[in-house]
mmCIF file of C-alpha atoms in Angstrom:
data_model
loop_
_atom_site.group_PDB
_atom_site.id
_atom_site.type_symbol
_atom_site.label_atom_id
_atom_site.label_comp_id
_atom_site.label_asym_id
_atom_site.label_seq_id
_atom_site.Cartn_x
_atom_site.Cartn_y
_atom_site.Cartn_z
ATOM 1 C CA UNK A 1 -2.192 -36.766 6.877
ATOM 2 C CA UNK A 2 -2.200 -35.217 3.393
ATOM 3 C CA UNK A 3 -3.628 -37.372 0.642
ATOM 4 C CA UNK A 4 -4.057 -37.016 -3.123
ATOM 5 C CA UNK A 5 -0.817 -35.251 -4.020
ATOM 6 C CA UNK A 6 -1.135 -33.135 -7.147
ATOM 7 C CA UNK A 7 0.047 -29.922 -8.769
ATOM 8 C CA UNK A 8 -3.154 -28.116 -7.892
ATOM 9 C CA UNK A 9 -2.760 -24.812 -6.115
ATOM 10 C CA UNK A 10 -5.028 -26.136 -3.380
ATOM 11 C CA UNK A 11 -2.435 -28.822 -2.648
ATOM 12 C CA UNK A 12 0.347 -26.241 -2.584
ATOM 13 C CA UNK A 13 -1.592 -24.358 0.070
ATOM 14 C CA UNK A 14 -2.233 -27.605 1.931
ATOM 15 C CA UNK A 15 1.510 -28.338 2.001
ATOM 16 C CA UNK A 16 2.375 -24.932 3.423
ATOM 17 C CA UNK A 17 -0.369 -25.150 6.043
ATOM 18 C CA UNK A 18 0.912 -28.572 7.062
ATOM 19 C CA UNK A 19 4.451 -27.206 7.404
ATOM 20 C CA UNK A 20 3.275 -24.402 9.663
ATOM 21 C CA UNK A 21 1.421 -26.899 11.857
ATOM 22 C CA UNK A 22 4.590 -29.016 12.014
ATOM 23 C CA UNK A 23 6.520 -26.044 13.401
ATOM 24 C CA UNK A 24 8.459 -25.045 10.289
ATOM 25 C CA UNK A 25 9.493 -21.450 9.765
ATOM 26 C CA UNK A 26 9.842 -20.095 6.224
ATOM 27 C CA UNK A 27 12.889 -18.037 5.313
ATOM 28 C CA UNK A 28 14.091 -16.407 2.120
ATOM 29 C CA UNK A 29 17.550 -17.412 0.902
ATOM 30 C CA UNK A 30 18.960 -14.111 2.094
ATOM 31 C CA UNK A 31 17.298 -14.502 5.500
ATOM 32 C CA UNK A 32 18.738 -17.981 5.898
ATOM 33 C CA UNK A 33 22.300 -16.856 5.220
ATOM 34 C CA UNK A 34 21.932 -14.104 7.801
ATOM 35 C CA UNK A 35 20.263 -16.213 10.480
ATOM 36 C CA UNK A 36 21.445 -19.811 10.005
ATOM 37 C CA UNK A 37 23.969 -19.680 12.860
ATOM 38 C CA UNK A 38 21.509 -18.018 15.220
ATOM 39 C CA UNK A 39 18.485 -20.295 14.784
ATOM 40 C CA UNK A 40 17.372 -22.315 17.831
ATOM 41 C CA UNK A 41 18.653 -25.871 17.901
ATOM 42 C CA UNK A 42 16.112 -28.200 16.344
ATOM 43 C CA UNK A 43 14.226 -25.434 14.545
ATOM 44 C CA UNK A 44 12.695 -26.837 11.334
ATOM 45 C CA UNK A 45 13.064 -24.526 8.341
ATOM 46 C CA UNK A 46 11.849 -24.360 4.756
ATOM 47 C CA UNK A 47 13.232 -22.212 1.973
ATOM 48 C CA UNK A 48 10.737 -21.706 -0.855
ATOM 49 C CA UNK A 49 12.402 -20.991 -4.183
ATOM 50 C CA UNK A 50 10.467 -20.116 -7.331
ATOM 51 C CA UNK A 51 12.198 -20.031 -10.729
ATOM 52 C CA UNK A 52 9.949 -18.062 -13.094
ATOM 53 C CA UNK A 53 10.766 -19.645 -16.450
ATOM 54 C CA UNK A 54 7.608 -18.641 -18.314
ATOM 55 C CA UNK A 55 4.692 -16.308 -17.556
ATOM 56 C CA UNK A 56 5.482 -13.984 -14.720
ATOM 57 C CA UNK A 57 1.722 -13.669 -14.197
ATOM 58 C CA UNK A 58 1.604 -17.211 -12.785
ATOM 59 C CA UNK A 59 3.816 -16.139 -9.884
ATOM 60 C CA UNK A 60 0.760 -14.338 -8.515
ATOM 61 C CA UNK A 61 -0.929 -17.688 -7.829
ATOM 62 C CA UNK A 62 1.782 -18.857 -5.434
ATOM 63 C CA UNK A 63 2.334 -15.405 -3.952
ATOM 64 C CA UNK A 64 -1.356 -15.094 -3.085
ATOM 65 C CA UNK A 65 -1.257 -18.353 -1.132
ATOM 66 C CA UNK A 66 1.969 -17.429 0.632
ATOM 67 C CA UNK A 67 0.683 -13.965 1.440
ATOM 68 C CA UNK A 68 -2.442 -15.408 3.019
ATOM 69 C CA UNK A 69 -0.254 -17.521 5.289
ATOM 70 C CA UNK A 70 2.254 -14.711 5.974
ATOM 71 C CA UNK A 71 5.022 -16.728 4.345
ATOM 72 C CA UNK A 72 7.934 -15.211 2.440
ATOM 73 C CA UNK A 73 9.679 -16.851 -0.510
ATOM 74 C CA UNK A 74 12.473 -16.159 -2.990
ATOM 75 C CA UNK A 75 11.452 -15.465 -6.599
ATOM 76 C CA UNK A 76 14.035 -15.639 -9.382
ATOM 77 C CA UNK A 77 13.040 -13.550 -12.425
ATOM 78 C CA UNK A 78 14.321 -13.970 -16.007
ATOM 79 C CA UNK A 79 15.220 -11.088 -18.287
ATOM 80 C CA UNK A 80 15.298 -13.190 -21.466
ATOM 81 C CA UNK A 81 12.180 -15.312 -21.066
ATOM 82 C CA UNK A 82 8.685 -15.087 -22.501
ATOM 83 C CA UNK A 83 7.726 -12.089 -20.403
ATOM 84 C CA UNK A 84 8.889 -8.544 -19.788
ATOM 85 C CA UNK A 85 9.442 -7.630 -16.126
ATOM 86 C CA UNK A 86 9.551 -3.940 -17.102
ATOM 87 C CA UNK A 87 6.352 -3.551 -19.111
ATOM 88 C CA UNK A 88 3.200 -2.435 -17.303
ATOM 89 C CA UNK A 89 1.834 -5.856 -16.306
ATOM 90 C CA UNK A 90 5.243 -7.316 -15.478
ATOM 91 C CA UNK A 91 6.327 -4.331 -13.432
ATOM 92 C CA UNK A 92 3.027 -4.371 -11.532
ATOM 93 C CA UNK A 93 3.737 -7.971 -10.488
ATOM 94 C CA UNK A 94 7.294 -7.088 -9.486
ATOM 95 C CA UNK A 95 5.915 -4.286 -7.328
ATOM 96 C CA UNK A 96 3.357 -6.640 -5.760
ATOM 97 C CA UNK A 97 6.006 -9.249 -4.923
ATOM 98 C CA UNK A 98 8.174 -6.542 -3.405
ATOM 99 C CA UNK A 99 5.259 -5.162 -1.372
ATOM 100 C CA UNK A 100 4.630 -8.682 -0.036
ATOM 101 C CA UNK A 101 8.241 -8.669 1.201
ATOM 102 C CA UNK A 102 9.391 -11.574 -0.949
ATOM 103 C CA UNK A 103 13.036 -11.703 -1.976
ATOM 104 C CA UNK A 104 13.733 -11.142 -5.674
ATOM 105 C CA UNK A 105 16.748 -12.534 -7.474
ATOM 106 C CA UNK A 106 17.900 -12.964 -11.070
ATOM 107 C CA UNK A 107 17.144 -16.163 -13.004
ATOM 108 C CA UNK A 108 20.276 -16.116 -15.133
ATOM 109 C CA UNK A 109 20.288 -17.423 -18.732
ATOM 110 C CA UNK A 110 23.879 -18.651 -18.844
ATOM 111 C CA UNK A 111 24.038 -19.327 -22.597
ATOM 112 C CA UNK A 112 22.340 -16.168 -23.828
ATOM 113 C CA UNK A 113 25.486 -14.133 -24.411
ATOM 114 C CA UNK A 114 26.996 -16.814 -26.643
ATOM 115 C CA UNK A 115 24.048 -16.522 -29.056
ATOM 116 C CA UNK A 116 25.243 -13.007 -29.855
ATOM 117 C CA UNK A 117 28.990 -13.670 -29.532
ATOM 118 C CA UNK A 118 29.246 -11.390 -26.506
ATOM 119 C CA UNK A 119 31.504 -11.741 -23.487
ATOM 120 C CA UNK A 120 29.468 -13.805 -21.025
ATOM 121 C CA UNK A 121 30.913 -12.320 -17.842
ATOM 122 C CA UNK A 122 30.280 -8.768 -19.028
ATOM 123 C CA UNK A 123 26.823 -9.759 -20.214
ATOM 124 C CA UNK A 124 25.977 -11.165 -16.794
ATOM 125 C CA UNK A 125 27.123 -7.993 -15.038
ATOM 126 C CA UNK A 126 24.951 -5.959 -17.400
ATOM 127 C CA UNK A 127 21.915 -8.208 -16.762
ATOM 128 C CA UNK A 128 22.446 -7.906 -13.036
ATOM 129 C CA UNK A 129 22.627 -4.115 -13.257
ATOM 130 C CA UNK A 130 19.510 -3.967 -15.453
ATOM 131 C CA UNK A 131 17.508 -6.128 -13.066
ATOM 132 C CA UNK A 132 18.656 -4.140 -10.044
ATOM 133 C CA UNK A 133 17.537 -0.987 -11.818
ATOM 134 C CA UNK A 134 14.133 -2.551 -12.486
ATOM 135 C CA UNK A 135 13.551 -3.466 -8.844
ATOM 136 C CA UNK A 136 15.469 -0.430 -7.538
ATOM 137 C CA UNK A 137 17.455 -2.609 -5.165
ATOM 138 C CA UNK A 138 20.669 -4.612 -5.048
ATOM 139 C CA UNK A 139 20.096 -8.362 -5.327
ATOM 140 C CA UNK A 140 21.727 -10.917 -3.060
ATOM 141 C CA UNK A 141 21.578 -13.994 -5.266
ATOM 142 C CA UNK A 142 20.873 -15.683 -8.571
ATOM 143 C CA UNK A 143 19.738 -19.046 -9.872
ATOM 144 C CA UNK A 144 20.949 -20.363 -13.192
ATOM 145 C CA UNK A 145 18.305 -21.335 -15.770
ATOM 146 C CA UNK A 146 18.688 -24.976 -16.867
ATOM 147 C CA UNK A 147 22.108 -25.494 -15.245
ATOM 148 C CA UNK A 148 22.455 -29.039 -16.599
ATOM 149 C CA UNK A 149 22.523 -27.580 -20.118
ATOM 150 C CA UNK A 150 24.938 -24.796 -19.230
ATOM 151 C CA UNK A 151 28.120 -26.648 -18.318
ATOM 152 C CA UNK A 152 30.128 -24.956 -21.076
ATOM 153 C CA UNK A 153 28.883 -21.463 -20.276
ATOM 154 C CA UNK A 154 30.021 -18.723 -17.933
ATOM 155 C CA UNK A 155 28.666 -19.768 -14.550
ATOM 156 C CA UNK A 156 28.207 -17.973 -11.256
ATOM 157 C CA UNK A 157 29.805 -20.188 -8.614
ATOM 158 C CA UNK A 158 30.712 -20.026 -4.951
ATOM 159 C CA UNK A 159 34.215 -19.000 -6.073
ATOM 160 C CA UNK A 160 33.223 -15.875 -7.987
ATOM 161 C CA UNK A 161 30.026 -14.647 -6.321
ATOM 162 C CA UNK A 162 31.819 -12.051 -4.196
ATOM 163 C CA UNK A 163 33.587 -10.433 -7.103
ATOM 164 C CA UNK A 164 30.242 -10.317 -8.942
ATOM 165 C CA UNK A 165 28.648 -8.458 -6.047
ATOM 166 C CA UNK A 166 26.491 -11.336 -4.816
ATOM 167 C CA UNK A 167 26.019 -13.179 -1.532
ATOM 168 C CA UNK A 168 24.947 -16.556 -2.946
ATOM 169 C CA UNK A 169 24.001 -18.634 -5.950
ATOM 170 C CA UNK A 170 21.077 -21.023 -5.579
ATOM 171 C CA UNK A 171 23.006 -24.178 -6.534
ATOM 172 C CA UNK A 172 25.507 -23.798 -3.729
ATOM 173 C CA UNK A 173 26.024 -26.837 -1.463
ATOM 174 C CA UNK A 174 24.567 -24.681 1.323
ATOM 175 C CA UNK A 175 21.176 -25.197 -0.310
ATOM 176 C CA UNK A 176 21.674 -28.514 -2.104
ATOM 177 C CA UNK A 177 23.774 -30.568 0.328
ATOM 178 C CA UNK A 178 23.380 -29.038 3.786
ATOM 179 C CA UNK A 179 19.583 -29.369 3.558
ATOM 180 C CA UNK A 180 17.149 -31.563 1.660
ATOM 181 C CA UNK A 181 16.705 -30.111 -1.816
ATOM 182 C CA UNK A 182 13.667 -31.126 -3.860
ATOM 183 C CA UNK A 183 12.378 -29.782 -7.169
ATOM 184 C CA UNK A 184 9.210 -30.040 -9.266
ATOM 185 C CA UNK A 185 11.155 -29.730 -12.551
ATOM 186 C CA UNK A 186 9.120 -30.876 -15.558
ATOM 187 C CA UNK A 187 6.122 -31.273 -13.226
ATOM 188 C CA UNK A 188 7.699 -34.264 -11.536
ATOM 189 C CA UNK A 189 8.970 -34.698 -7.996
ATOM 190 C CA UNK A 190 11.882 -37.132 -8.381
ATOM 191 C CA UNK A 191 11.737 -38.213 -4.744
ATOM 192 C CA UNK A 192 8.084 -37.637 -4.015
ATOM 193 C CA UNK A 193 5.946 -34.598 -3.274
ATOM 194 C CA UNK A 194 7.156 -31.987 -0.820
ATOM 195 C CA UNK A 195 4.278 -32.909 1.487
ATOM 196 C CA UNK A 196 6.009 -36.238 2.235
ATOM 197 C CA UNK A 197 9.145 -34.500 3.498
ATOM 198 C CA UNK A 198 7.087 -32.038 5.518
ATOM 199 C CA UNK A 199 5.081 -34.786 7.186
ATOM 200 C CA UNK A 200 8.303 -36.680 8.008
ATOM 201 C CA UNK A 201 9.613 -33.548 9.706
ATOM 202 C CA UNK A 202 12.738 -33.254 7.551
ATOM 203 C CA UNK A 203 14.757 -30.659 9.518
ATOM 204 C CA UNK A 204 15.826 -28.419 6.627
ATOM 205 C CA UNK A 205 14.036 -28.206 3.293
ATOM 206 C CA UNK A 206 14.887 -26.263 0.153
ATOM 207 C CA UNK A 207 11.904 -26.541 -2.190
ATOM 208 C CA UNK A 208 12.145 -25.391 -5.810
ATOM 209 C CA UNK A 209 8.844 -24.894 -7.603
ATOM 210 C CA UNK A 210 7.968 -23.465 -11.005
ATOM 211 C CA UNK A 211 4.629 -21.615 -11.129
ATOM 212 C CA UNK A 212 3.961 -22.992 -14.617
ATOM 213 C CA UNK A 213 3.140 -26.432 -13.201
ATOM 214 C CA UNK A 214 0.696 -25.286 -10.523
ATOM 215 C CA UNK A 215 -2.925 -24.837 -11.578
ATOM 216 C CA UNK A 216 -6.415 -24.364 -10.169
ATOM 217 C CA UNK A 217 -8.253 -27.109 -12.054
ATOM 218 C CA UNK A 218 -6.233 -28.301 -15.048
ATOM 219 C CA UNK A 219 -2.654 -27.769 -16.340
ATOM 220 C CA UNK A 220 -4.023 -26.500 -19.656
ATOM 221 C CA UNK A 221 -5.104 -23.251 -18.013
ATOM 222 C CA UNK A 222 -1.442 -22.144 -17.745
ATOM 223 C CA UNK A 223 -0.677 -22.446 -21.471
#
């Protein structure tokens, strides 16, 4: 039984190790869509989602743990955040995540176009194309940054994903309603740490984490 829940990276590793022992398999979002109707009955699954709001460098902390356990996750990268995914250090991380066979998607800033009085739908298509050029690959999905503050913005929904050249958006009911969705937003698990759901054997888990909150010794080290 896991004790002493925290946002230490050691606890993150402990949670993933516990899930593996409990018989969970880890799938990317794209993998899940392709395989969900072919999975054995009763197979426990976990989708790991990482929204990289600030500091792309912190993604390396989670990726290192996942790589050591041969686990794949889905990383959503911002174009308009506090980092540059196309400068030397950012691109090196992108290449490392790709080499580790993680899925990369776009962390979409829904309200960004409005700040410059640009057409939001066209702006999104341009962002998507730019990001695909950076990673040299078509993306399958996106997650919206701060969706609760974006209700009046152009949104990618289940109704328009196909025409935008996507297979999914991360706030679809497929991921929020058809499985147990939990998030560490603002460094707070609203319903308790993910380890509790793992230990209960919750059949399908979608776990959103933000690398900013996860630290080695103290949260201050990430600022």
